[in-house]
């Protein structure tokens, strides 16, 4: 469905009522987005299952160019937070927005190692309103 879009650098799918099932259908084409630097999926219904899928998708993307990821208000909890923190360790991500989800102290503390590993790249991590 999303194949052949290797020229796309920014993708916005906010407020599209996407859940894990819809995201799964889109995920097969994400590998072809080798130049993708910004993804906005805020205000959807991804939950932990969707965020875990996103973590898998971005860890398999060629190029590793992603610099900005918006996942605000997606009902992401600790499971999604753990998956993202693991897959983004050592990445070139500069900005990650996880505000307004359901991440508690355990899920937030998972970012300590990732912040240390990404101290040269990660500039902003938003965990407010969780």
mmCIF file of N, CA and C in Angstrom, residues 14-18 41-47 51 70-77 97-103 126 128-130:
data_model
loop_
_atom_site.group_PDB
_atom_site.id
_atom_site.type_symbol
_atom_site.label_atom_id
_atom_site.label_comp_id
_atom_site.label_asym_id
_atom_site.label_seq_id
_atom_site.Cartn_x
_atom_site.Cartn_y
_atom_site.Cartn_z
ATOM 1 N N UNK A 14 -1.956 12.060 11.987
ATOM 2 C CA UNK A 14 -2.566 12.400 13.269
ATOM 3 C C UNK A 14 -4.086 12.444 13.142
ATOM 4 N N UNK A 15 -4.753 12.117 14.218
ATOM 5 C CA UNK A 15 -6.212 12.175 14.315
ATOM 6 C C UNK A 15 -6.910 11.402 13.199
ATOM 7 N N UNK A 16 -6.366 10.238 12.867
ATOM 8 C CA UNK A 16 -6.949 9.398 11.815
ATOM 9 C C UNK A 16 -7.685 8.184 12.384
ATOM 10 N N UNK A 17 -7.836 8.139 13.696
ATOM 11 C CA UNK A 17 -8.497 7.017 14.376
ATOM 12 C C UNK A 17 -7.799 5.687 14.085
ATOM 13 N N UNK A 18 -6.475 5.743 13.926
ATOM 14 C CA UNK A 18 -5.699 4.532 13.670
ATOM 15 C C UNK A 18 -5.525 3.731 14.955
ATOM 16 N N UNK A 41 1.960 10.654 14.498
ATOM 17 C CA UNK A 41 0.837 9.724 14.687
ATOM 18 C C UNK A 41 0.058 10.079 15.956
ATOM 19 N N UNK A 42 0.170 11.307 16.386
ATOM 20 C CA UNK A 42 -0.499 11.707 17.620
ATOM 21 C C UNK A 42 -2.023 11.685 17.477
ATOM 22 N N UNK A 43 -2.676 11.553 18.619
ATOM 23 C CA UNK A 43 -4.139 11.575 18.704
ATOM 24 C C UNK A 43 -4.799 10.472 17.887
ATOM 25 N N UNK A 44 -4.259 9.273 17.998
ATOM 26 C CA UNK A 44 -4.875 8.094 17.407
ATOM 27 C C UNK A 44 -5.259 7.145 18.539
ATOM 28 N N UNK A 45 -5.454 5.898 18.256
ATOM 29 C CA UNK A 45 -5.879 4.912 19.252
ATOM 30 C C UNK A 45 -4.954 3.699 19.211
ATOM 31 N N UNK A 46 -3.650 3.968 19.200
ATOM 32 C CA UNK A 46 -2.669 2.906 19.001
ATOM 33 C C UNK A 46 -2.532 1.965 20.188
ATOM 34 N N UNK A 47 -2.590 2.483 21.405
ATOM 35 C CA UNK A 47 -2.392 1.654 22.587
ATOM 36 C C UNK A 47 -0.992 1.045 22.588
ATOM 37 N N UNK A 51 2.045 0.872 19.549
ATOM 38 C CA UNK A 51 3.357 1.472 19.793
ATOM 39 C C UNK A 51 4.455 0.408 19.707
ATOM 40 N N UNK A 70 6.090 11.715 16.854
ATOM 41 C CA UNK A 70 4.979 12.234 17.659
ATOM 42 C C UNK A 70 3.993 11.110 17.945
ATOM 43 N N UNK A 71 3.861 10.765 19.215
ATOM 44 C CA UNK A 71 2.912 9.717 19.637
ATOM 45 C C UNK A 71 2.056 10.186 20.813
ATOM 46 N N UNK A 72 1.799 11.464 20.896
ATOM 47 C CA UNK A 72 0.989 11.989 21.990
ATOM 48 C C UNK A 72 -0.436 11.434 21.936
ATOM 49 N N UNK A 73 -0.992 11.252 23.125
ATOM 50 C CA UNK A 73 -2.404 10.869 23.288
ATOM 51 C C UNK A 73 -2.788 9.654 22.438
ATOM 52 N N UNK A 74 -2.098 8.541 22.699
ATOM 53 C CA UNK A 74 -2.357 7.298 21.981
ATOM 54 C C UNK A 74 -2.621 6.121 22.905
ATOM 55 N N UNK A 75 -2.860 6.396 24.181
ATOM 56 C CA UNK A 75 -3.126 5.328 25.167
ATOM 57 C C UNK A 75 -1.933 4.372 25.297
ATOM 58 N N UNK A 76 -0.737 4.905 25.112
ATOM 59 C CA UNK A 76 0.486 4.121 25.262
ATOM 60 C C UNK A 76 0.817 4.001 26.744
ATOM 61 N N UNK A 77 1.079 2.783 27.177
ATOM 62 C CA UNK A 77 1.457 2.536 28.565
ATOM 63 C C UNK A 77 2.900 2.085 28.662
ATOM 64 N N UNK A 97 7.848 12.647 21.327
ATOM 65 C CA UNK A 97 6.716 13.210 22.064
ATOM 66 C C UNK A 97 5.783 12.081 22.497
ATOM 67 N N UNK A 98 5.738 11.818 23.806
ATOM 68 C CA UNK A 98 4.878 10.770 24.376
ATOM 69 C C UNK A 98 3.913 11.351 25.411
ATOM 70 N N UNK A 99 3.631 12.619 25.341
ATOM 71 C CA UNK A 99 2.749 13.288 26.298
ATOM 72 C C UNK A 99 1.329 12.747 26.213
ATOM 73 N N UNK A 100 0.629 12.796 27.345
ATOM 74 C CA UNK A 100 -0.784 12.462 27.370
ATOM 75 C C UNK A 100 -1.102 11.001 27.153
ATOM 76 N N UNK A 101 -0.205 10.115 27.536
ATOM 77 C CA UNK A 101 -0.454 8.677 27.434
ATOM 78 C C UNK A 101 -0.694 8.118 28.837
ATOM 79 N N UNK A 102 -0.441 6.861 29.050
ATOM 80 C CA UNK A 102 -0.679 6.244 30.370
ATOM 81 C C UNK A 102 0.604 5.599 30.894
ATOM 82 N N UNK A 103 1.727 6.278 30.691
ATOM 83 C CA UNK A 103 3.039 5.775 31.115
ATOM 84 C C UNK A 103 3.258 6.190 32.569
ATOM 85 N N UNK A 126 9.426 14.174 25.651
ATOM 86 C CA UNK A 126 8.251 14.720 26.326
ATOM 87 C C UNK A 126 7.427 13.588 26.920
ATOM 88 N N UNK A 128 5.198 14.448 29.644
ATOM 89 C CA UNK A 128 4.247 15.150 30.514
ATOM 90 C C UNK A 128 2.815 14.642 30.321
ATOM 91 N N UNK A 129 2.001 14.867 31.303
ATOM 92 C CA UNK A 129 0.579 14.463 31.297
ATOM 93 C C UNK A 129 0.377 12.950 31.139
ATOM 94 N N UNK A 130 1.210 12.181 31.797
ATOM 95 C CA UNK A 130 1.057 10.735 31.815
ATOM 96 C C UNK A 130 0.576 10.296 33.187
#
